[in-house]
mmCIF file with all atom_site columns, C-alpha atoms in Angstrom:
data_model
loop_
_atom_site.group_PDB
_atom_site.id
_atom_site.type_symbol
_atom_site.label_atom_id
_atom_site.label_alt_id
_atom_site.label_comp_id
_atom_site.label_asym_id
_atom_site.label_entity_id
_atom_site.label_seq_id
_atom_site.pdbx_PDB_ins_code
_atom_site.Cartn_x
_atom_site.Cartn_y
_atom_site.Cartn_z
_atom_site.occupancy
_atom_site.B_iso_or_equiv
_atom_site.pdbx_formal_charge
_atom_site.auth_seq_id
_atom_site.auth_comp_id
_atom_site.auth_asym_id
_atom_site.auth_atom_id
_atom_site.pdbx_PDB_model_num
ATOM 1  C CA . MET W 1 1  ? -131.241 -96.489  186.033 1.00 83.00 ? 9  MET W CA 1
ATOM 2  C CA . MET W 1 2  ? -130.028 -97.743  182.963 1.00 90.00 ? 10 MET W CA 1
ATOM 3  C CA . CYS W 1 3  ? -127.362 -101.052 182.759 1.00 90.00 ? 11 CYS W CA 1
ATOM 4  C CA . VAL W 1 4  ? -125.166 -101.004 179.784 1.00 91.00 ? 12 VAL W CA 1
ATOM 5  C CA . GLN W 1 5  ? -123.328 -104.653 179.091 1.00 90.00 ? 13 GLN W CA 1
ATOM 6  C CA . SER W 1 6  ? -119.733 -103.907 177.147 1.00 89.00 ? 14 SER W CA 1
ATOM 7  C CA . LEU W 1 7  ? -117.932 -106.474 175.366 1.00 87.00 ? 15 LEU W CA 1
ATOM 8  C CA . ASP W 1 8  ? -115.654 -107.113 178.049 1.00 85.00 ? 16 ASP W CA 1
ATOM 9  C CA . GLY W 1 9  ? -118.106 -108.222 180.395 1.00 82.00 ? 17 GLY W CA 1
ATOM 10 C CA . THR W 1 10 ? -117.796 -104.778 182.469 1.00 88.00 ? 18 THR W CA 1
ATOM 11 C CA . LEU W 1 11 ? -121.545 -103.682 183.271 1.00 90.00 ? 19 LEU W CA 1
ATOM 12 C CA . SER W 1 12 ? -121.810 -99.725  183.633 1.00 93.00 ? 20 SER W CA 1
ATOM 13 C CA . PHE W 1 13 ? -124.525 -97.983  185.523 1.00 92.00 ? 21 PHE W CA 1
ATOM 14 C CA . PHE W 1 14 ? -125.911 -94.749  184.727 1.00 95.00 ? 22 PHE W CA 1
ATOM 15 C CA . GLU W 1 15 ? -128.758 -92.888  186.975 1.00 91.00 ? 23 GLU W CA 1
ATOM 16 C CA . GLN W 1 16 ? -130.646 -89.762  185.483 1.00 91.00 ? 24 GLN W CA 1
ATOM 17 C CA . GLU W 1 17 ? -128.499 -89.529  182.492 1.00 88.00 ? 25 GLU W CA 1
ATOM 18 C CA . ARG W 1 18 ? -125.121 -89.529  184.587 1.00 95.00 ? 26 ARG W CA 1
ATOM 19 C CA . PHE W 1 19 ? -122.695 -92.339  185.044 1.00 96.00 ? 27 PHE W CA 1
ATOM 20 C CA . SER W 1 20 ? -122.710 -93.816  188.482 1.00 92.00 ? 28 SER W CA 1
ATOM 21 C CA . PHE W 1 21 ? -120.276 -96.854  188.480 1.00 93.00 ? 29 PHE W CA 1
ATOM 22 C CA . SER W 1 22 ? -119.135 -99.863  186.442 1.00 92.00 ? 30 SER W CA 1
ATOM 23 C CA . ARG W 1 23 ? -118.228 -103.536 187.527 1.00 90.00 ? 31 ARG W CA 1
ATOM 24 C CA . PHE W 1 24 ? -116.154 -105.844 185.542 1.00 87.00 ? 32 PHE W CA 1
ATOM 25 C CA . LEU W 1 25 ? -117.909 -109.489 185.831 1.00 82.00 ? 33 LEU W CA 1
ATOM 26 C CA . PRO W 1 26 ? -114.915 -111.330 185.498 1.00 77.00 ? 34 PRO W CA 1
ATOM 27 C CA . LYS W 1 27 ? -116.328 -114.849 184.624 1.00 75.00 ? 35 LYS W CA 1
ATOM 28 C CA . ASN W 1 28 ? -118.246 -113.650 181.720 1.00 75.00 ? 36 ASN W CA 1
ATOM 29 C CA . LEU W 1 29 ? -116.128 -113.844 178.317 1.00 75.00 ? 37 LEU W CA 1
ATOM 30 C CA . ILE W 1 30 ? -118.687 -112.810 175.892 1.00 79.00 ? 38 ILE W CA 1
ATOM 31 C CA . PRO W 1 31 ? -121.817 -110.534 176.291 1.00 82.00 ? 39 PRO W CA 1
ATOM 32 C CA . GLY W 1 32 ? -125.008 -112.683 176.859 1.00 84.00 ? 40 GLY W CA 1
ATOM 33 C CA . PRO W 1 33 ? -128.589 -111.682 177.838 1.00 89.00 ? 41 PRO W CA 1
ATOM 34 C CA . ILE W 1 34 ? -129.307 -109.699 181.196 1.00 90.00 ? 42 ILE W CA 1
ATOM 35 C CA . SER W 1 35 ? -132.258 -109.112 182.653 1.00 92.00 ? 43 SER W CA 1
ATOM 36 C CA . TYR W 1 36 ? -133.349 -107.186 186.163 1.00 92.00 ? 44 TYR W CA 1
ATOM 37 C CA . LEU W 1 37 ? -135.437 -108.826 188.476 1.00 94.00 ? 45 LEU W CA 1
ATOM 38 C CA . SER W 1 38 ? -137.122 -105.984 190.967 1.00 93.00 ? 46 SER W CA 1
ATOM 39 C CA . LYS W 1 39 ? -138.320 -108.417 193.366 1.00 95.00 ? 47 LYS W CA 1
ATOM 40 C CA . THR W 1 40 ? -134.870 -109.384 194.705 1.00 94.00 ? 48 THR W CA 1
ATOM 41 C CA . ASP W 1 41 ? -133.158 -106.000 193.229 1.00 93.00 ? 49 ASP W CA 1
ATOM 42 C CA . SER W 1 42 ? -130.656 -108.198 191.178 1.00 93.00 ? 50 SER W CA 1
ATOM 43 C CA . PHE W 1 43 ? -129.311 -108.640 187.803 1.00 91.00 ? 51 PHE W CA 1
ATOM 44 C CA . VAL W 1 44 ? -129.641 -112.296 186.258 1.00 92.00 ? 52 VAL W CA 1
ATOM 45 C CA . THR W 1 45 ? -127.214 -113.434 183.266 1.00 89.00 ? 53 THR W CA 1
ATOM 46 C CA . ILE W 1 46 ? -125.860 -116.304 181.875 1.00 85.00 ? 54 ILE W CA 1
ATOM 47 C CA . ASN W 1 47 ? -122.206 -117.386 181.785 1.00 80.00 ? 55 ASN W CA 1
ATOM 48 C CA . GLY W 1 48 ? -121.714 -120.581 179.673 1.00 78.00 ? 56 GLY W CA 1
ATOM 49 C CA . PHE W 1 49 ? -123.940 -123.308 181.210 1.00 81.00 ? 57 PHE W CA 1
ATOM 50 C CA . SER W 1 50 ? -124.745 -121.701 184.247 1.00 86.00 ? 58 SER W CA 1
ATOM 51 C CA . VAL W 1 51 ? -127.117 -118.901 185.351 1.00 89.00 ? 59 VAL W CA 1
ATOM 52 C CA . GLU W 1 52 ? -125.565 -115.972 187.651 1.00 89.00 ? 60 GLU W CA 1
ATOM 53 C CA . SER W 1 53 ? -127.451 -113.402 189.809 1.00 91.00 ? 61 SER W CA 1
ATOM 54 C CA . TYR W 1 54 ? -125.912 -110.332 191.413 1.00 90.00 ? 62 TYR W CA 1
ATOM 55 C CA . ARG W 1 55 ? -127.622 -108.109 193.756 1.00 93.00 ? 63 ARG W CA 1
ATOM 56 C CA . PHE W 1 56 ? -127.593 -104.440 192.762 1.00 90.00 ? 64 PHE W CA 1
ATOM 57 C CA . GLN W 1 57 ? -126.308 -103.492 196.299 1.00 90.00 ? 65 GLN W CA 1
ATOM 58 C CA . ALA W 1 58 ? -123.375 -106.144 196.354 1.00 90.00 ? 66 ALA W CA 1
ATOM 59 C CA . LEU W 1 59 ? -122.688 -104.438 192.875 1.00 88.00 ? 67 LEU W CA 1
ATOM 60 C CA . ALA W 1 60 ? -122.400 -100.972 193.886 1.00 87.00 ? 68 ALA W CA 1
ATOM 61 C CA . SER W 1 61 ? -120.668 -101.422 197.123 1.00 88.00 ? 69 SER W CA 1
ATOM 62 C CA . ALA W 1 62 ? -118.008 -103.491 195.517 1.00 81.00 ? 70 ALA W CA 1
ATOM 63 C CA . SER W 1 63 ? -117.696 -101.092 192.275 1.00 52.00 ? 71 SER W CA 1
ATOM 64 C CA . ASP W 1 64 ? -113.888 -100.887 191.499 1.00 57.00 ? 72 ASP W CA 1
ATOM 65 C CA . SER W 1 65 ? -114.407 -98.002  189.546 1.00 47.00 ? 73 SER W CA 1
ATOM 66 C CA . GLY W 1 66 ? -115.722 -95.208  192.032 1.00 47.00 ? 74 GLY W CA 1
ATOM 67 C CA . SER W 1 67 ? -118.640 -92.507  191.187 1.00 45.00 ? 75 SER W CA 1
ATOM 68 C CA . GLU W 1 68 ? -118.264 -89.697  189.421 1.00 45.00 ? 76 GLU W CA 1
#
C-alpha cells in the first residue's frame, strides 16, 4: 500500500499500483509530515499545533471517492 498526500490535504491510497480510494482531510491547510503506525493500523499527521491520528479502516469506510 502507498499513500500520497496532495497539496490540498487529500490522501490518495494505492494498492498493487492501482488507485484504491482518496480521502480529504478538511482541517489540513498545508501538507505536513505523515507516518503510518502498523501497531494501530493508523496514519498520524500534524495540523497546526496538534497531532491527529486516522485509522486506516475509518478512512477506507468513509471514503468519498469510491474505488475504481
